[in-house]
PDB file of C-alpha atoms in Angstrom:
ATOM      1  CA  MET A   1     -29.808   9.558 -91.275  1.00 68.00           C
ATOM      2  CA  GLN A   2     -29.200  11.516 -88.091  1.00 80.00           C
ATOM      3  CA  ARG A   3     -32.628  10.459 -86.737  1.00 81.00           C
ATOM      4  CA  LYS A   4     -31.752   6.751 -87.120  1.00 83.00           C
ATOM      5  CA  SER A   5     -28.466   7.250 -85.259  1.00 85.00           C
ATOM      6  CA  LEU A   6     -30.277   8.986 -82.408  1.00 85.00           C
ATOM      7  CA  ASP A   7     -32.860   6.170 -82.258  1.00 86.00           C
ATOM      8  CA  LEU A   8     -30.052   3.602 -82.104  1.00 88.00           C
ATOM      9  CA  TRP A   9     -28.371   5.356 -79.161  1.00 89.00           C
ATOM     10  CA  VAL A  10     -31.675   5.727 -77.290  1.00 89.00           C
ATOM     11  CA  GLY A  11     -32.391   2.029 -77.861  1.00 89.00           C
ATOM     12  CA  LEU A  12     -28.959   1.036 -76.508  1.00 90.00           C
ATOM     13  CA  PHE A  13     -29.471   3.263 -73.477  1.00 91.00           C
ATOM     14  CA  VAL A  14     -32.862   1.658 -72.758  1.00 92.00           C
ATOM     15  CA  LEU A  15     -31.376  -1.846 -73.099  1.00 92.00           C
ATOM     16  CA  LEU A  16     -28.546  -0.993 -70.697  1.00 92.00           C
ATOM     17  CA  GLY A  17     -31.081   0.403 -68.210  1.00 92.00           C
ATOM     18  CA  ALA A  18     -33.189  -2.769 -68.442  1.00 92.00           C
ATOM     19  CA  ALA A  19     -30.088  -4.931 -67.915  1.00 91.00           C
ATOM     20  CA  ALA A  20     -29.127  -2.865 -64.855  1.00 90.00           C
ATOM     21  CA  LEU A  21     -32.646  -3.234 -63.403  1.00 89.00           C
ATOM     22  CA  PHE A  22     -32.517  -6.989 -63.998  1.00 88.00           C
ATOM     23  CA  PHE A  23     -29.129  -7.196 -62.245  1.00 85.00           C
ATOM     24  CA  LEU A  24     -30.428  -5.221 -59.247  1.00 84.00           C
ATOM     25  CA  ALA A  25     -33.546  -7.402 -59.017  1.00 81.00           C
ATOM     26  CA  MET A  26     -31.398 -10.551 -58.997  1.00 76.00           C
ATOM     27  CA  LYS A  27     -29.160  -9.133 -56.272  1.00 73.00           C
ATOM     28  CA  ALA A  28     -32.114  -8.024 -54.154  1.00 70.00           C
ATOM     29  CA  GLY A  29     -33.670 -11.475 -54.449  1.00 64.00           C
ATOM     30  CA  ASN A  30     -30.439 -13.251 -53.438  1.00 57.00           C
ATOM     31  CA  LEU A  31     -30.268 -14.859 -56.860  1.00 59.00           C
ATOM     32  CA  GLY A  32     -27.203 -13.036 -58.125  1.00 53.00           C
ATOM     33  CA  SER A  33     -24.817 -15.866 -57.419  1.00 54.00           C
ATOM     34  CA  LEU A  34     -26.460 -19.090 -58.412  1.00 52.00           C
ATOM     35  CA  SER A  35     -23.932 -21.839 -57.858  1.00 54.00           C
ATOM     36  CA  THR A  36     -23.984 -24.650 -60.365  1.00 57.00           C
ATOM     37  CA  GLY A  37     -21.238 -26.644 -58.653  1.00 70.00           C
ATOM     38  CA  ASN A  38     -21.599 -29.724 -56.494  1.00 89.00           C
ATOM     39  CA  THR A  39     -23.264 -29.222 -53.128  1.00 89.00           C
ATOM     40  CA  TYR A  40     -24.130 -31.308 -50.087  1.00 92.00           C
ATOM     41  CA  SER A  41     -26.971 -30.849 -47.626  1.00 93.00           C
ATOM     42  CA  LEU A  42     -26.847 -30.521 -43.863  1.00 93.00           C
ATOM     43  CA  THR A  43     -29.763 -30.059 -41.474  1.00 94.00           C
ATOM     44  CA  THR A  44     -29.971 -28.135 -38.254  1.00 95.00           C
ATOM     45  CA  LYS A  45     -32.712 -27.031 -35.869  1.00 95.00           C
ATOM     46  CA  PHE A  46     -33.273 -23.646 -34.268  1.00 93.00           C
ATOM     47  CA  ASP A  47     -35.705 -22.477 -31.596  1.00 92.00           C
ATOM     48  CA  ASN A  48     -36.238 -19.181 -33.449  1.00 90.00           C
ATOM     49  CA  ILE A  49     -35.084 -18.332 -36.972  1.00 91.00           C
ATOM     50  CA  GLY A  50     -36.235 -14.704 -36.887  1.00 85.00           C
ATOM     51  CA  GLY A  51     -36.457 -13.399 -40.457  1.00 86.00           C
ATOM     52  CA  LEU A  52     -34.288 -16.071 -42.078  1.00 90.00           C
ATOM     53  CA  LYS A  53     -35.474 -16.932 -45.583  1.00 91.00           C
ATOM     54  CA  PRO A  54     -34.688 -19.641 -48.130  1.00 92.00           C
ATOM     55  CA  ARG A  55     -31.729 -18.703 -50.369  1.00 90.00           C
ATOM     56  CA  ALA A  56     -30.166 -16.717 -47.493  1.00 91.00           C
ATOM     57  CA  PRO A  57     -26.381 -17.029 -47.450  1.00 92.00           C
ATOM     58  CA  VAL A  58     -24.492 -19.480 -45.265  1.00 94.00           C
ATOM     59  CA  LYS A  59     -21.185 -17.905 -44.251  1.00 94.00           C
ATOM     60  CA  SER A  60     -18.059 -18.966 -42.440  1.00 94.00           C
ATOM     61  CA  ALA A  61     -15.392 -16.383 -41.618  1.00 92.00           C
ATOM     62  CA  GLY A  62     -17.359 -13.889 -43.736  1.00 89.00           C
ATOM     63  CA  VAL A  63     -17.166 -16.046 -46.877  1.00 92.00           C
ATOM     64  CA  VAL A  64     -20.335 -17.381 -48.499  1.00 92.00           C
ATOM     65  CA  VAL A  65     -20.000 -21.185 -48.433  1.00 93.00           C
ATOM     66  CA  GLY A  66     -23.577 -22.092 -49.323  1.00 93.00           C
ATOM     67  CA  ARG A  67     -27.249 -21.160 -49.155  1.00 93.00           C
ATOM     68  CA  VAL A  68     -30.289 -22.012 -47.045  1.00 94.00           C
ATOM     69  CA  ALA A  69     -32.129 -24.610 -49.127  1.00 93.00           C
ATOM     70  CA  ASP A  70     -35.308 -25.120 -47.115  1.00 94.00           C
ATOM     71  CA  ILE A  71     -37.033 -24.094 -43.890  1.00 95.00           C
ATOM     72  CA  ALA A  72     -39.720 -26.248 -42.291  1.00 95.00           C
ATOM     73  CA  PHE A  73     -41.420 -26.594 -38.909  1.00 94.00           C
ATOM     74  CA  ASP A  74     -40.786 -29.815 -36.957  1.00 91.00           C
ATOM     75  CA  ASP A  75     -44.026 -30.502 -35.086  1.00 92.00           C
ATOM     76  CA  LYS A  76     -42.365 -33.078 -32.827  1.00 93.00           C
ATOM     77  CA  SER A  77     -39.647 -30.854 -31.365  1.00 92.00           C
ATOM     78  CA  PHE A  78     -41.480 -27.559 -32.094  1.00 93.00           C
ATOM     79  CA  GLN A  79     -38.378 -26.136 -33.739  1.00 93.00           C
ATOM     80  CA  ALA A  80     -37.538 -24.790 -37.166  1.00 93.00           C
ATOM     81  CA  ALA A  81     -35.701 -27.358 -39.289  1.00 94.00           C
ATOM     82  CA  VAL A  82     -33.291 -25.610 -41.648  1.00 95.00           C
ATOM     83  CA  THR A  83     -31.641 -27.428 -44.541  1.00 95.00           C
ATOM     84  CA  LEU A  84     -28.318 -25.947 -45.647  1.00 94.00           C
ATOM     85  CA  SER A  85     -26.835 -26.531 -49.078  1.00 94.00           C
ATOM     86  CA  LEU A  86     -23.058 -26.132 -48.852  1.00 93.00           C
ATOM     87  CA  GLU A  87     -20.575 -26.156 -51.706  1.00 93.00           C
ATOM     88  CA  SER A  88     -18.684 -29.448 -51.738  1.00 90.00           C
ATOM     89  CA  ARG A  89     -15.280 -27.752 -51.759  1.00 92.00           C
ATOM     90  CA  TYR A  90     -15.903 -26.540 -48.191  1.00 92.00           C
ATOM     91  CA  LYS A  91     -15.621 -29.199 -45.476  1.00 92.00           C
ATOM     92  CA  PHE A  92     -16.431 -28.540 -41.817  1.00 93.00           C
ATOM     93  CA  PRO A  93     -15.634 -30.609 -38.710  1.00 93.00           C
ATOM     94  CA  LYS A  94     -18.442 -32.689 -37.175  1.00 92.00           C
ATOM     95  CA  ASP A  95     -18.508 -30.537 -34.013  1.00 92.00           C
ATOM     96  CA  SER A  96     -19.145 -27.282 -35.905  1.00 93.00           C
ATOM     97  CA  SER A  97     -21.880 -24.948 -34.683  1.00 93.00           C
ATOM     98  CA  ALA A  98     -24.441 -22.857 -36.544  1.00 94.00           C
ATOM     99  CA  LYS A  99     -25.792 -19.433 -35.585  1.00 94.00           C
ATOM    100  CA  ILE A 100     -28.343 -17.127 -37.135  1.00 93.00           C
ATOM    101  CA  LEU A 101     -26.668 -13.750 -37.509  1.00 91.00           C
ATOM    102  CA  THR A 102     -27.623 -10.369 -38.941  1.00 87.00           C
ATOM    103  CA  SER A 103     -25.653  -8.244 -41.386  1.00 85.00           C
ATOM    104  CA  GLY A 104     -25.443  -4.914 -39.586  1.00 76.00           C
ATOM    105  CA  LEU A 105     -28.039  -3.732 -37.106  1.00 70.00           C
ATOM    106  CA  LEU A 106     -31.135  -4.252 -39.242  1.00 71.00           C
ATOM    107  CA  GLY A 107     -29.714  -6.078 -42.273  1.00 78.00           C
ATOM    108  CA  GLU A 108     -30.512  -9.454 -43.788  1.00 85.00           C
ATOM    109  CA  GLN A 109     -30.183 -12.574 -41.686  1.00 89.00           C
ATOM    110  CA  TYR A 110     -27.859 -15.423 -42.585  1.00 93.00           C
ATOM    111  CA  VAL A 111     -26.524 -18.634 -41.089  1.00 94.00           C
ATOM    112  CA  GLY A 112     -22.985 -18.495 -39.744  1.00 94.00           C
ATOM    113  CA  ILE A 113     -21.009 -21.710 -39.329  1.00 95.00           C
ATOM    114  CA  GLU A 114     -18.254 -21.794 -36.755  1.00 93.00           C
ATOM    115  CA  PRO A 115     -15.853 -24.707 -37.320  1.00 93.00           C
ATOM    116  CA  GLY A 116     -15.064 -27.049 -34.449  1.00 89.00           C
ATOM    117  CA  GLY A 117     -11.934 -29.063 -33.791  1.00 89.00           C
ATOM    118  CA  ASP A 118     -12.991 -32.597 -34.740  1.00 88.00           C
ATOM    119  CA  THR A 119     -10.835 -34.431 -37.277  1.00 89.00           C
ATOM    120  CA  ASN A 120     -13.866 -35.987 -38.997  1.00 90.00           C
ATOM    121  CA  ALA A 121     -15.767 -33.822 -41.473  1.00 90.00           C
ATOM    122  CA  LEU A 122     -19.505 -33.404 -41.919  1.00 90.00           C
ATOM    123  CA  VAL A 123     -20.924 -35.313 -44.882  1.00 90.00           C
ATOM    124  CA  ALA A 124     -24.202 -35.075 -46.793  1.00 90.00           C
ATOM    125  CA  GLY A 125     -27.200 -35.730 -44.562  1.00 89.00           C
ATOM    126  CA  ASP A 126     -25.424 -34.962 -41.258  1.00 91.00           C
ATOM    127  CA  LYS A 127     -26.954 -32.715 -38.621  1.00 93.00           C
ATOM    128  CA  ILE A 128     -25.354 -29.761 -36.887  1.00 92.00           C
ATOM    129  CA  LYS A 129     -26.422 -30.179 -33.276  1.00 91.00           C
ATOM    130  CA  MET A 130     -24.976 -27.041 -31.659  1.00 91.00           C
ATOM    131  CA  THR A 131     -27.050 -24.047 -32.695  1.00 90.00           C
ATOM    132  CA  GLN A 132     -27.792 -20.529 -31.551  1.00 88.00           C
ATOM    133  CA  SER A 133     -31.105 -18.975 -32.531  1.00 86.00           C
ATOM    134  CA  ALA A 134     -31.665 -15.528 -33.951  1.00 82.00           C
ATOM    135  CA  ILE A 135     -31.586 -12.569 -31.609  1.00 78.00           C
ATOM    136  CA  VAL A 136     -34.936 -10.810 -31.922  1.00 74.00           C
ATOM    137  CA  LEU A 137     -34.556  -7.069 -31.462  1.00 73.00           C
ATOM    138  CA  GLU A 138     -38.047  -6.684 -29.976  1.00 76.00           C
ATOM    139  CA  ASN A 139     -37.224  -9.211 -27.229  1.00 77.00           C
ATOM    140  CA  LEU A 140     -34.031  -7.361 -26.326  1.00 78.00           C
ATOM    141  CA  ILE A 141     -35.865  -4.051 -26.098  1.00 85.00           C
ATOM    142  CA  SER A 142     -38.635  -5.516 -23.926  1.00 84.00           C
ATOM    143  CA  GLN A 143     -36.085  -7.142 -21.593  1.00 83.00           C
ATOM    144  CA  PHE A 144     -34.286  -3.816 -21.273  1.00 83.00           C
ATOM    145  CA  LEU A 145     -37.509  -1.946 -20.529  1.00 85.00           C
ATOM    146  CA  PHE A 146     -38.655  -4.517 -17.962  1.00 82.00           C
ATOM    147  CA  SER A 147     -35.280  -4.443 -16.204  1.00 82.00           C
ATOM    148  CA  LYS A 148     -35.409  -0.626 -16.048  1.00 76.00           C
ATOM    149  CA  ALA A 149     -38.967  -0.775 -14.698  1.00 75.00           C
ATOM    150  CA  ALA A 150     -37.868  -3.276 -12.034  1.00 75.00           C
ATOM    151  CA  GLU A 151     -34.964  -1.014 -11.049  1.00 75.00           C
ATOM    152  CA  GLY A 152     -37.414   1.888 -10.666  1.00 69.00           C
ATOM    153  CA  LYS A 153     -39.606  -0.154  -8.287  1.00 68.00           C
ATOM    154  CA  ASP A 154     -36.642  -1.125  -6.108  1.00 62.00           C
ATOM    155  CA  GLU A 155     -35.521   2.498  -5.749  1.00 62.00           C
ATOM    156  CA  LYS A 156     -38.974   3.638  -4.533  1.00 59.00           C
ATOM    157  CA  LYS A 157     -38.934   1.248  -1.551  1.00 56.00           C
TER     158      LYS A 157
END
């Protein structure tokens, strides 16, 4: 009888471990908070999206208000076309802007929406025209190094 009780506890422990691994996998894949509510889609274009991925969060004031639905390349403007799926309970003014931001120094990238001051709200199918592309860390480092190299040349003269 004691052997069956031990087997039962080991089985429960294994099931709890599997559930915890499943939860962590969902969180790591940005699937932990699937919204089943009503959403509306907006599109925006960026010159450089960096490491932005579909299902990345869309945040405003630090609150997740939606997800990145799709990323495509527009071969006419040579920009990345990003489709945002926002929860319908969140309305933003027509003159809002979108930025690609990073959580921490090397964290995940997300789209940040900064509300404007227009009285009319964005509706499904609208485009956010004011955008700011991702800051690529490698570009910043190379600009810094080139500026330091240029300063070194000027001092030698």
